[in-house]
PDB file of C-alpha atoms in Angstrom:
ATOM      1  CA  UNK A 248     -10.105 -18.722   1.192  1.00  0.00           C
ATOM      2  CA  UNK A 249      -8.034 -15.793   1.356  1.00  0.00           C
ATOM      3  CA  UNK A 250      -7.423 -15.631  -2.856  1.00  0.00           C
ATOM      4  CA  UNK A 251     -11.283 -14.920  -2.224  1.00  0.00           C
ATOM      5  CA  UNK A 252     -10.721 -11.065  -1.286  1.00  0.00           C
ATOM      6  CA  UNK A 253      -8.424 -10.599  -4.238  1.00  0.00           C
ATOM      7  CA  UNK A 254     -10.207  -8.642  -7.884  1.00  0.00           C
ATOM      8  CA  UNK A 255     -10.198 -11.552 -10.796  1.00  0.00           C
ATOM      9  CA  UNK A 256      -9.338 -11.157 -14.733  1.00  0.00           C
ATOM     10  CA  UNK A 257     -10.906 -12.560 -17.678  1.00  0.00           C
ATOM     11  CA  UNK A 258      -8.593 -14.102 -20.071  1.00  0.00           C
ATOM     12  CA  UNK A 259      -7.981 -15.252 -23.258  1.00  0.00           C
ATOM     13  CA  UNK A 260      -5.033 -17.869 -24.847  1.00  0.00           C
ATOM     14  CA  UNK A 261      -3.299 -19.259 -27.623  1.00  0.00           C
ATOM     15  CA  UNK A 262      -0.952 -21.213 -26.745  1.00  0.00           C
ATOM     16  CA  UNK A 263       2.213 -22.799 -28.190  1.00  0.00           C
ATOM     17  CA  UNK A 264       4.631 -24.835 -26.500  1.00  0.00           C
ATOM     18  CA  UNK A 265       8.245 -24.313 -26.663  1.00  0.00           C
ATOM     19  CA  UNK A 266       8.783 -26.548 -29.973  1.00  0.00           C
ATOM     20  CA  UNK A 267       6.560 -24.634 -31.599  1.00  0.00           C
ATOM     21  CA  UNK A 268       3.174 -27.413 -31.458  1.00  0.00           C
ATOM     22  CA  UNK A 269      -0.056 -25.142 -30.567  1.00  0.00           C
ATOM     23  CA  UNK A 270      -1.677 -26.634 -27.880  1.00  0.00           C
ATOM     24  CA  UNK A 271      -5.113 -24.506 -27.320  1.00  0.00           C
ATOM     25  CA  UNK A 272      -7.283 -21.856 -27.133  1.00  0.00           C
ATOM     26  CA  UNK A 273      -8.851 -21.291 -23.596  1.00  0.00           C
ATOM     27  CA  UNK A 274     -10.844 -18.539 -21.401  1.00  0.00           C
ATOM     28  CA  UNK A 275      -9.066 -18.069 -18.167  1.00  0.00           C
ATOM     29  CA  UNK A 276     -10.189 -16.481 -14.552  1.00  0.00           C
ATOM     30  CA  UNK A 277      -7.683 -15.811 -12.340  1.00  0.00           C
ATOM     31  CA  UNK A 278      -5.983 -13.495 -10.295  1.00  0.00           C
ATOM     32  CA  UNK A 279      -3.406 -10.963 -11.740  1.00  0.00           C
ATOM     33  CA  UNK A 280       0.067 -11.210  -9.789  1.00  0.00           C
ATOM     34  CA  UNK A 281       0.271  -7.891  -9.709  1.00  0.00           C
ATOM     35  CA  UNK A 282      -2.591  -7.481  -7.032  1.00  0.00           C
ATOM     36  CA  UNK A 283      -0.801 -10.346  -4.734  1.00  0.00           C
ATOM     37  CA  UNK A 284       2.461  -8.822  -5.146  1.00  0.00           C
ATOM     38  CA  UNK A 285       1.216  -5.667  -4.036  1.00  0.00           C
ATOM     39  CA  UNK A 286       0.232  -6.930  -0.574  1.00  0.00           C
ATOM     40  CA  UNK A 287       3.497  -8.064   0.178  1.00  0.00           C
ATOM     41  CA  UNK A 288       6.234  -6.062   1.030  1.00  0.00           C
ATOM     42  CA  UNK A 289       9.296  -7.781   1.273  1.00  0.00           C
ATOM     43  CA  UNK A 290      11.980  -7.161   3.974  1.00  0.00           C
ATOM     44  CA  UNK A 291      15.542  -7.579   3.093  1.00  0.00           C
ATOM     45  CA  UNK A 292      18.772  -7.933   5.011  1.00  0.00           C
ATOM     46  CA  UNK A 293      20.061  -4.795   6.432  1.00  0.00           C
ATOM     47  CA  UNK A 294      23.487  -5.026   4.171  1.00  0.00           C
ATOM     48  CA  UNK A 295      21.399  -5.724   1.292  1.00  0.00           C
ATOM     49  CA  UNK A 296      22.593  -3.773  -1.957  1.00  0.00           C
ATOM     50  CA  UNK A 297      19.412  -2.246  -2.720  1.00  0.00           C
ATOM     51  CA  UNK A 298      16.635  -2.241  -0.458  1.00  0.00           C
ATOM     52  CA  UNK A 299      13.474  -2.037  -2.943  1.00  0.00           C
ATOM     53  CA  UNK A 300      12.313  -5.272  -4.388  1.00  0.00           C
ATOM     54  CA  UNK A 301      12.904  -3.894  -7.894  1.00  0.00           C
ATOM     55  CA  UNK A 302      15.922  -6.645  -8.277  1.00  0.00           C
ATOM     56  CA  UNK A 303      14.003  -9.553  -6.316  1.00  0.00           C
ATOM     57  CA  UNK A 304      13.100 -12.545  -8.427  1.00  0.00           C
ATOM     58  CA  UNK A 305       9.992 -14.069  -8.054  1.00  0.00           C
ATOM     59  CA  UNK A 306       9.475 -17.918  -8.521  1.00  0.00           C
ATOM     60  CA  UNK A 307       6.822 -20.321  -8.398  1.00  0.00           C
ATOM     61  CA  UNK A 308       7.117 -23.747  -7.580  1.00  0.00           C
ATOM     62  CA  UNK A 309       4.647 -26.921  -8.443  1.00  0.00           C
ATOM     63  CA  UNK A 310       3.280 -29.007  -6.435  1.00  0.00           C
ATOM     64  CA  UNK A 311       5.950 -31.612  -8.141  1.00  0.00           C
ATOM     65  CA  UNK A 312       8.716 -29.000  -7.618  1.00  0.00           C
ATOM     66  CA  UNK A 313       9.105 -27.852 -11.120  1.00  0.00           C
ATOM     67  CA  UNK A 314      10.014 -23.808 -11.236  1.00  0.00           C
ATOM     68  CA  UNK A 315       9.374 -20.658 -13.284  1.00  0.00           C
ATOM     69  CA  UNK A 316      11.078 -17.319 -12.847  1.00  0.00           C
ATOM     70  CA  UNK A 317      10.052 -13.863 -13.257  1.00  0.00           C
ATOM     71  CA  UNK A 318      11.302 -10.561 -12.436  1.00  0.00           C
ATOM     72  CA  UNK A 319       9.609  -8.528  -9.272  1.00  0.00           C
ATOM     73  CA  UNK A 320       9.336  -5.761 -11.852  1.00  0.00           C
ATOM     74  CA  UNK A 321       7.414  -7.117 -15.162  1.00  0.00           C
ATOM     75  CA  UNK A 322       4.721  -8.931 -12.573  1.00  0.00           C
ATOM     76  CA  UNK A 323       4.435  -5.398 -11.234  1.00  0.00           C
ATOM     77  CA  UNK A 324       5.477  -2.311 -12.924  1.00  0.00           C
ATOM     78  CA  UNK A 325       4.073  -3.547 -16.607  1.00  0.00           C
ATOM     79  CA  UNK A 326       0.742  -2.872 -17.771  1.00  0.00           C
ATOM     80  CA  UNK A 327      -2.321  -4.718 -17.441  1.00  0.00           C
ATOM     81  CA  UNK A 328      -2.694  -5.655 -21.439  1.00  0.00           C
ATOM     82  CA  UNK A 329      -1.496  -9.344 -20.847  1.00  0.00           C
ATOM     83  CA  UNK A 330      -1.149  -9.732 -17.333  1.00  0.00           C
ATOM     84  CA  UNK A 331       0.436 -12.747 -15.616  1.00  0.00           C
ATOM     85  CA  UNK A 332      -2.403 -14.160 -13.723  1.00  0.00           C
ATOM     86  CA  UNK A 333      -2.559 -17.357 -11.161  1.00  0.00           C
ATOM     87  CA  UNK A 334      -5.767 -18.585 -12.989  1.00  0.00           C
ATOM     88  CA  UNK A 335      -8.284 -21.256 -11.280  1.00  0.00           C
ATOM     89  CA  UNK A 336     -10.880 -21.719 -14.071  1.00  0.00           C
ATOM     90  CA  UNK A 337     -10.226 -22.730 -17.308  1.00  0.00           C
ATOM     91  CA  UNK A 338     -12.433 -23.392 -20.188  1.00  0.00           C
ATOM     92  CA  UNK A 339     -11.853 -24.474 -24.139  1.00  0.00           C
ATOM     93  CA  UNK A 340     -12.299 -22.221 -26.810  1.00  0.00           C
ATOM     94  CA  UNK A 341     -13.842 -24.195 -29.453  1.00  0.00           C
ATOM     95  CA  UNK A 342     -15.320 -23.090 -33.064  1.00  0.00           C
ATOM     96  CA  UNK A 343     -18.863 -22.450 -33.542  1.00  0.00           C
ATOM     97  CA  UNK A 344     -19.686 -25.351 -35.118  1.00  0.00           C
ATOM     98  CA  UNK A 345     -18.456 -27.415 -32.113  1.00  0.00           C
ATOM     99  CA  UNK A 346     -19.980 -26.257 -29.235  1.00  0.00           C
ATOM    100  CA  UNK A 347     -19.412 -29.358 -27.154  1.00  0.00           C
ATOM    101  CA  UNK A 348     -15.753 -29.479 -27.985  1.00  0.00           C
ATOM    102  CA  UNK A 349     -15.575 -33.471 -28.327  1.00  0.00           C
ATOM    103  CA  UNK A 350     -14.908 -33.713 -31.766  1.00  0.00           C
ATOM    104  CA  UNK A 351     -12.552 -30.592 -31.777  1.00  0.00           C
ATOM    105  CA  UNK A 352      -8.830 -32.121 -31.305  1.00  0.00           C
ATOM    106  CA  UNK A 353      -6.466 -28.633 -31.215  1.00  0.00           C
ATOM    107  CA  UNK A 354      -6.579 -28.318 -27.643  1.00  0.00           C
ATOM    108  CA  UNK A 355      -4.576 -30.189 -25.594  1.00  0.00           C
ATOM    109  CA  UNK A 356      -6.448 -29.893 -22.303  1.00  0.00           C
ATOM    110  CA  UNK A 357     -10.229 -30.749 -22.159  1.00  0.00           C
ATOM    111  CA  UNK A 358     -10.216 -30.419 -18.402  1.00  0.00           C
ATOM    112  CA  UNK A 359     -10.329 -27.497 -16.158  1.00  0.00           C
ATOM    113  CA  UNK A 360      -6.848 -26.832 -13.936  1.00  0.00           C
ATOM    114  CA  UNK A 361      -6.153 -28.312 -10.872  1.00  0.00           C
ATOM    115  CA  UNK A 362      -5.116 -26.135  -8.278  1.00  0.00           C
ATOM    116  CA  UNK A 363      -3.392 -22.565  -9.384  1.00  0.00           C
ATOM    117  CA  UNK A 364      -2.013 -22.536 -13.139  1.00  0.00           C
ATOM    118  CA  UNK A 365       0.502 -19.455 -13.469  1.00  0.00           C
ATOM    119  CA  UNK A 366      -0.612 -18.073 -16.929  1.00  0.00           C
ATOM    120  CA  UNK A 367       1.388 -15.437 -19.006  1.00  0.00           C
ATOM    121  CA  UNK A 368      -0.332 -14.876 -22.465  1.00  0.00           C
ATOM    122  CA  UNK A 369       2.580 -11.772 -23.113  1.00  0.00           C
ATOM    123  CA  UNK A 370       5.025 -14.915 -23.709  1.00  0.00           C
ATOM    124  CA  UNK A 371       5.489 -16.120 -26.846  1.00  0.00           C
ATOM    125  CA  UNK A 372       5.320 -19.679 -25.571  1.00  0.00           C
ATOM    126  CA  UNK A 373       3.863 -21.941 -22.491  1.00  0.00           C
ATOM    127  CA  UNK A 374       7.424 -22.566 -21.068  1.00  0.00           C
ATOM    128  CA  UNK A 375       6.170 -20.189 -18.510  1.00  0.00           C
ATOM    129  CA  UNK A 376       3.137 -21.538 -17.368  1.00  0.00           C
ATOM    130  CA  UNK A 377       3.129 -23.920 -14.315  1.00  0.00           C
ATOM    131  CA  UNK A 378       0.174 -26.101 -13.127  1.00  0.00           C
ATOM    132  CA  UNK A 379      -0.436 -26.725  -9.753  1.00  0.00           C
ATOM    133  CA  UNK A 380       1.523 -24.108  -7.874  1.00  0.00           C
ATOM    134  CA  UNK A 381       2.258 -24.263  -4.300  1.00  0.00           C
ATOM    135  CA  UNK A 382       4.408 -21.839  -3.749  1.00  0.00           C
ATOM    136  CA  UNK A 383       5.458 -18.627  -4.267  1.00  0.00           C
ATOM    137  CA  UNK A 384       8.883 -17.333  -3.844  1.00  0.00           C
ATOM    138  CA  UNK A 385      10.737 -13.602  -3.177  1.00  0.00           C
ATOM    139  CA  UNK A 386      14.399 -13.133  -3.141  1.00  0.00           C
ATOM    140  CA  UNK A 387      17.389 -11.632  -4.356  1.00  0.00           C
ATOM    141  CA  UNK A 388      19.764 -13.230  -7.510  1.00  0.00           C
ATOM    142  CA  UNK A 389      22.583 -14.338  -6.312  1.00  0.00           C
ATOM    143  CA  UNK A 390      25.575 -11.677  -7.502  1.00  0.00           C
ATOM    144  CA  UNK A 391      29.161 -12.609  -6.820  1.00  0.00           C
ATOM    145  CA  UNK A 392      30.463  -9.909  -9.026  1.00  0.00           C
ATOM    146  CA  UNK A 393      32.607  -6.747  -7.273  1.00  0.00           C
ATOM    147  CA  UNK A 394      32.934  -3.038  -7.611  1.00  0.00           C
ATOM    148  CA  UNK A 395      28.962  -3.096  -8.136  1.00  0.00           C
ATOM    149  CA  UNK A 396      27.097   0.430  -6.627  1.00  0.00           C
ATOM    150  CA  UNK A 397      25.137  -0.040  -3.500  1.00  0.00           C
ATOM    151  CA  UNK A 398      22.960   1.932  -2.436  1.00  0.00           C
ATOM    152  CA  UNK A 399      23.368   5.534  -1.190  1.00  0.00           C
ATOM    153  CA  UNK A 400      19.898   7.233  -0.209  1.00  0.00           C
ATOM    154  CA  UNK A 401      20.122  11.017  -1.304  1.00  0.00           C
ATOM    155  CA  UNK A 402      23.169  10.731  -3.149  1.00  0.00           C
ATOM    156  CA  UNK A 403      23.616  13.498  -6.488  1.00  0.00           C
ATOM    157  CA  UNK A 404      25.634  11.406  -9.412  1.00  0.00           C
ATOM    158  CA  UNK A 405      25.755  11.060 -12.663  1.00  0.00           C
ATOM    159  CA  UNK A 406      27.053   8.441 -14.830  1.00  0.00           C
ATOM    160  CA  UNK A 407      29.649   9.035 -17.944  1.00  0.00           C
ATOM    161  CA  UNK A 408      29.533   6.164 -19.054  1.00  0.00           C
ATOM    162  CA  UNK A 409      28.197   1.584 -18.526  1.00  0.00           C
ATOM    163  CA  UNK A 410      30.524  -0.899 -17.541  1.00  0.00           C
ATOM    164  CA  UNK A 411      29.193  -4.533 -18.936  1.00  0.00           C
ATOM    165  CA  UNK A 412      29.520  -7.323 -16.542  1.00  0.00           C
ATOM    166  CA  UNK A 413      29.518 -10.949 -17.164  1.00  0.00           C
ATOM    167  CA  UNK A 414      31.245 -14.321 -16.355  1.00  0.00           C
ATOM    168  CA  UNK A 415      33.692 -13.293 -18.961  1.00  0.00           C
ATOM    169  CA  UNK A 416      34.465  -9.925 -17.446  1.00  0.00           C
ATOM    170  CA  UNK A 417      33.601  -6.480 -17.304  1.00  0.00           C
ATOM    171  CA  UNK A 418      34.360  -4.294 -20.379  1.00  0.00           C
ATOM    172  CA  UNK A 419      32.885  -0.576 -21.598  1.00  0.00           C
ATOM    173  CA  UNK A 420      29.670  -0.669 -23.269  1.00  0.00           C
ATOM    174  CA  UNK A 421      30.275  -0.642 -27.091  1.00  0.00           C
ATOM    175  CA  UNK A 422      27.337   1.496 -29.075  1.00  0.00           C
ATOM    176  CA  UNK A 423      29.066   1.123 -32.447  1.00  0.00           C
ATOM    177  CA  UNK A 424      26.552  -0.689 -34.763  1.00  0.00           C
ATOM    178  CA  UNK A 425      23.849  -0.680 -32.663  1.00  0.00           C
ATOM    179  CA  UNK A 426      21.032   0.803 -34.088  1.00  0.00           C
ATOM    180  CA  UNK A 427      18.942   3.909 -32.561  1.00  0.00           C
ATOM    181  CA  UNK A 428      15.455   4.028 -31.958  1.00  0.00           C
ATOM    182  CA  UNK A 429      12.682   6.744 -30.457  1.00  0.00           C
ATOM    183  CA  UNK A 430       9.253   7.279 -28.924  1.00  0.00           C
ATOM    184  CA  UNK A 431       6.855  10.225 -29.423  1.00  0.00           C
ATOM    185  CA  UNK A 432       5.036   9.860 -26.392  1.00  0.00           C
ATOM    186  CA  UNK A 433       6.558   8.423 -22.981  1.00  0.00           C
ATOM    187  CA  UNK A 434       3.781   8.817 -20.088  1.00  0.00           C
ATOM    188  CA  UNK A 435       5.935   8.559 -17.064  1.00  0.00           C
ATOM    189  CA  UNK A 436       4.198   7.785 -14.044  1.00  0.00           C
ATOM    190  CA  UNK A 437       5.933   6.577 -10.939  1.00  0.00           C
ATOM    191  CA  UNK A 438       4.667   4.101  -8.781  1.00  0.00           C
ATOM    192  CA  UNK A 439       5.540   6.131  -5.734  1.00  0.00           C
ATOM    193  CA  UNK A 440       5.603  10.067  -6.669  1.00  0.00           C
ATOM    194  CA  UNK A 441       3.011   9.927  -9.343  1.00  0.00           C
ATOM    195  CA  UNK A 442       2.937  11.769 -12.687  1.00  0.00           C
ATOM    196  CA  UNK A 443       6.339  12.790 -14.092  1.00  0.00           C
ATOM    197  CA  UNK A 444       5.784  14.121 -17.346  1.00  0.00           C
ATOM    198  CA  UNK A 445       5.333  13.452 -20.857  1.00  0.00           C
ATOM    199  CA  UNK A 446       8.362  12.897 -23.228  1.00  0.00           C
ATOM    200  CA  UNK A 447       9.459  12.079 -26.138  1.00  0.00           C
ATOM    201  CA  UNK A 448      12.257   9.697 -25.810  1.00  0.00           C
ATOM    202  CA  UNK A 449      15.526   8.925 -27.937  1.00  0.00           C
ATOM    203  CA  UNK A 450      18.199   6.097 -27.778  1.00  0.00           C
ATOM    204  CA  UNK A 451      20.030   2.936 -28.369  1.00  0.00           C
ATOM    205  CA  UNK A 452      17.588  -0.511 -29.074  1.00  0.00           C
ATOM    206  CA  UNK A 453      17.914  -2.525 -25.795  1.00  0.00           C
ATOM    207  CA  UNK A 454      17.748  -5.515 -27.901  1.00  0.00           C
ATOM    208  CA  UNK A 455      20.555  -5.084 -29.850  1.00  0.00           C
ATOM    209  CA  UNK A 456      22.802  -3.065 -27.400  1.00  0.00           C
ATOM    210  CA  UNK A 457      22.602  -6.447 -24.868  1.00  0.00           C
ATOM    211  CA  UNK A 458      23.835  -8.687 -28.180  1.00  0.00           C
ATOM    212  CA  UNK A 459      26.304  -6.529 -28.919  1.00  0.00           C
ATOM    213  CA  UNK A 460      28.277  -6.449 -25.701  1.00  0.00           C
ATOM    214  CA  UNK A 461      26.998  -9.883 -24.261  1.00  0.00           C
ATOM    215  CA  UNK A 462      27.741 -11.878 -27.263  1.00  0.00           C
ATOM    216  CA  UNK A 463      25.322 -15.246 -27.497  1.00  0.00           C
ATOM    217  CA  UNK A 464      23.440 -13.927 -24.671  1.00  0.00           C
ATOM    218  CA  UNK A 465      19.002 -14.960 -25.219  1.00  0.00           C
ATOM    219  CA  UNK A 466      16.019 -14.973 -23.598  1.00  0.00           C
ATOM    220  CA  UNK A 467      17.553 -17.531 -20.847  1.00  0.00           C
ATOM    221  CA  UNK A 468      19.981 -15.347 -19.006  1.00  0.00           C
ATOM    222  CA  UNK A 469      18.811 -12.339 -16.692  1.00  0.00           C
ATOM    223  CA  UNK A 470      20.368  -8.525 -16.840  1.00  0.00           C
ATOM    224  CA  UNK A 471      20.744  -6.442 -13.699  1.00  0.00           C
ATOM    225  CA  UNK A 472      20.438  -2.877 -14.676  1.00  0.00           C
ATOM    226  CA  UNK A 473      22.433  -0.924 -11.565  1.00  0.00           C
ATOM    227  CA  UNK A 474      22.596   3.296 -11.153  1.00  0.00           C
ATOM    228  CA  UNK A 475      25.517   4.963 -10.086  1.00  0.00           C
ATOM    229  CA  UNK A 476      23.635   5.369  -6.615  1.00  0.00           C
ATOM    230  CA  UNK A 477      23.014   1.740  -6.304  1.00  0.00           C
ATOM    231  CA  UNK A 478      19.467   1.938  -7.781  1.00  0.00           C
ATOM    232  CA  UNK A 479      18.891  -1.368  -9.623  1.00  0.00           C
ATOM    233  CA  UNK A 480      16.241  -3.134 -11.224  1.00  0.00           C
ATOM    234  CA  UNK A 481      16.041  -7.475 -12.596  1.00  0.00           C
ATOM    235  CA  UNK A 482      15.073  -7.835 -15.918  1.00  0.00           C
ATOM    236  CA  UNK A 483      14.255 -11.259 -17.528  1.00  0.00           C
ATOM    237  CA  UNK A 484      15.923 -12.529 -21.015  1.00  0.00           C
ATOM    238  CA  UNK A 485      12.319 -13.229 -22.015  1.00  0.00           C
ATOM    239  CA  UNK A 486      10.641  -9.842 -21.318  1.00  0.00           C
ATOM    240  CA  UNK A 487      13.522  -8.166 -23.098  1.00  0.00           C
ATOM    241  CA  UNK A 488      13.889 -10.467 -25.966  1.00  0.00           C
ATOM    242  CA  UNK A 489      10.904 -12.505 -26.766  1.00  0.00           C
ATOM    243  CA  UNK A 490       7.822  -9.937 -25.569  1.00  0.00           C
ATOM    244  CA  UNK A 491       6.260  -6.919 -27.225  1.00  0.00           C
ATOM    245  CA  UNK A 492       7.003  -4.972 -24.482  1.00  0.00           C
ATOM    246  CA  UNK A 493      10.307  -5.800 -24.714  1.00  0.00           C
ATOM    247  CA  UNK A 494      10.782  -4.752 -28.475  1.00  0.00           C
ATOM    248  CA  UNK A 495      10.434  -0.966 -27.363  1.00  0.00           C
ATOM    249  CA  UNK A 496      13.140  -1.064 -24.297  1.00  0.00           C
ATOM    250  CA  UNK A 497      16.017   1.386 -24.925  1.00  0.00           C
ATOM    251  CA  UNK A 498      18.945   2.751 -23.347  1.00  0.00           C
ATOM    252  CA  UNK A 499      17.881   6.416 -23.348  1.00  0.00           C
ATOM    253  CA  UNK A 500      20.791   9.447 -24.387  1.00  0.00           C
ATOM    254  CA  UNK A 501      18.151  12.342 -24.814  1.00  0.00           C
ATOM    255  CA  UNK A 502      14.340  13.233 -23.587  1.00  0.00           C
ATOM    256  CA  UNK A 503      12.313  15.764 -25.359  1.00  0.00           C
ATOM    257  CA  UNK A 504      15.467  16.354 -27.187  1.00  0.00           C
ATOM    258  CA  UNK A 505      17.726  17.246 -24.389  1.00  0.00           C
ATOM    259  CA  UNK A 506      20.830  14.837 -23.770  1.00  0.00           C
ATOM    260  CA  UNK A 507      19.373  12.959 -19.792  1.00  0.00           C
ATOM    261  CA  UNK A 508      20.715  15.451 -17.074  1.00  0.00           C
ATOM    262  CA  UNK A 509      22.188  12.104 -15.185  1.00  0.00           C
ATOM    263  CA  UNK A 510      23.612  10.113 -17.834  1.00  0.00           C
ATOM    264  CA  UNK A 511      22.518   7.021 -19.674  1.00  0.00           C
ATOM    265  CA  UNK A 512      18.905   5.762 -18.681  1.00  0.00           C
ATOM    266  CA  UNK A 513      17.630   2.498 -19.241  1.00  0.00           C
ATOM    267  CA  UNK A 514      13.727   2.814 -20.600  1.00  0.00           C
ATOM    268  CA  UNK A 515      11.477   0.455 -20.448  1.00  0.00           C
ATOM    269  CA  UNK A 516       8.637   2.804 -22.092  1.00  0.00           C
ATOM    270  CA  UNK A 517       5.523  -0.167 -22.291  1.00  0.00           C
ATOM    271  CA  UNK A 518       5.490   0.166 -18.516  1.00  0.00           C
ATOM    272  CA  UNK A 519       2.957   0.907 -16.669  1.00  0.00           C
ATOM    273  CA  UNK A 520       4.515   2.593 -13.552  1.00  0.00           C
ATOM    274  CA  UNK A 521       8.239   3.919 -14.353  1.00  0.00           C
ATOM    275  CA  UNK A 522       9.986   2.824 -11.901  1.00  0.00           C
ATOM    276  CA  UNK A 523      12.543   0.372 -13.572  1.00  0.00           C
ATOM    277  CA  UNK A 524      13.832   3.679 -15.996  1.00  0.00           C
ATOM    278  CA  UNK A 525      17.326   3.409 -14.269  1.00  0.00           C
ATOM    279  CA  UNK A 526      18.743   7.069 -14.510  1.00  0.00           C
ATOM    280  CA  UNK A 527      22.736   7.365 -14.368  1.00  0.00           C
ATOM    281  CA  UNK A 528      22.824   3.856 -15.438  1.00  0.00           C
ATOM    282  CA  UNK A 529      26.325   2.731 -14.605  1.00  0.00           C
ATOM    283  CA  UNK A 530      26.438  -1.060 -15.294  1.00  0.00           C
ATOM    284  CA  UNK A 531      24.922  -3.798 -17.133  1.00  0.00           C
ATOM    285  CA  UNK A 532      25.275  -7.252 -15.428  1.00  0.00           C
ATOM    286  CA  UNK A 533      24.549 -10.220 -17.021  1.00  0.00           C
ATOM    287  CA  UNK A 534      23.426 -13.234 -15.171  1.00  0.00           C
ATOM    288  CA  UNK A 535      23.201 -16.624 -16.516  1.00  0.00           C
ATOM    289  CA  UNK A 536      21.045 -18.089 -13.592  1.00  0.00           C
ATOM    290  CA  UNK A 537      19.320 -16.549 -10.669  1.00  0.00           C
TER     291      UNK A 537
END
């Protein structure tokens, strides 16, 4: 009853599983996660690292206890182009010529969903999508690694340089080879403060900075981006490698051709609020499970 009080979205699919085998076109209605998120507000352990939700992960879990993982920030921060939605009414899309649907056999579910069905048309593939959910969970990745900023409300720094993080150790970003890439127009509008300019954006490809220094690293590890105040946002390996968003994500050196006052800056420019753009970015942390 409550889902009741929340706006719905109208969506549209094609979907392909992870082997590659298309299994459907459908019309969705649902609820986009980023109005339930926004009602929650999550409260975290007073010696937490960070104390925004920026780094939480958020999981959903079946009613047969399969999961699927997102980041707190691409349910929230990204725009609302392909939302991820918690749909409860789905319907074939079938050609003209076969308005009933029986004799059309590309879609793999005649039925409408039972339950919730999380549904992410930004992803590439359906190894995101989850029937009957039950559950939906908040918290932090687990991070055993040490030396990591917390956070320090009000402090001034700046960062000279990224320390990479992984399993295998830590080690000084490398930038050799990677290539360089730019934006014309950055609208920067923060979730909190509101409008903070317009810019035109230069830096290294996201992309192919993370396989540079994280070699065989994919879509199925996670990245902790962390300031040199302890600021820190979750990304997932599929928003950054496998989504169009993700194609445009750069570690920023210069805005409106002016090297960043506080160092590197990680930009996510597709987003809708910019709140993830890390500024002094300090270190990259790779995490192969959350």
């Amino acid at each position: 009853r409550a889902l009741n009080g929340f706006a719905t979205t109208i969506l549209r699919t094609q979907e392909v599983s992870p082997s590659g085998e298309f299994e459907g076109t459908y019309t969705y209605i649902g609820i986009p996660l980023y109005f339930l998120l926004e009602g929650i507000a999550p409260k975290k352990p007073k010696d937490a690292a960070f104390d925004n939700p920026l780094d939480m992960v958020v999981t959903f879990t079946s009613k047969d206890g399969k999961k699927v993982h997102f980041s707190y920030g691409e349910l929230t921060m990204t725009d609302d182009s392909r939302p991820v939605i918690l749909a409860y009414d789905r319907k074939q899309i079938v050609p003209s010529h076969d308005d009933s649907g029986k004799t059309y056999t590309h879609n793999k579910h005649k039925s409408n969903v039972t339950g919730l069905r999380v549904v992410c048309p930004g992803d590439p593939d359906t190894a995101r999508y989850l029937d009957n959910v039950t559950t939906i969970t908040l918290r932090s990745p687990k991070v055993t690694f040490q030396g990591l900023p917390a956070t320090v409300k009000g402090k001034k720094c700046s960062s000279d340089g990224i320390t990479c993080v992984s399993k295998a150790g830590s080690a000084p970003v490398k930038f050799a080879g990677v290539p360089r890439t730019q934006a014309k127009k950055w609208i920067r509008t923060g979730h909190g403060r509101g409008f903070k300019g317009i810019a035109a954006t230069e830096g290294y490809d996201l992309r192919a900075l993370l396989r540079k220094n994280f070699p065989g690293c994919s879509h199925e590890n996670y990245f902790l981006f962390i300031a040199c105040d302890g600021y820190r946002t979750l990304m997932t390996g599929r928003e950054i490698f496998l989504t169009e968003a993700g194609a445009s994500m750069m570690i920023l050196d210069k805005l409106n051709g002016q090297k960043t006052p506080n160092g590197p800056m990680l930009g996510p420019i597709k987003d809708y609020f910019v709140d993830r753009d890390v500024w002094g970015l300090s270190h990259i942390v790779m995490l192969d499970s959350i």
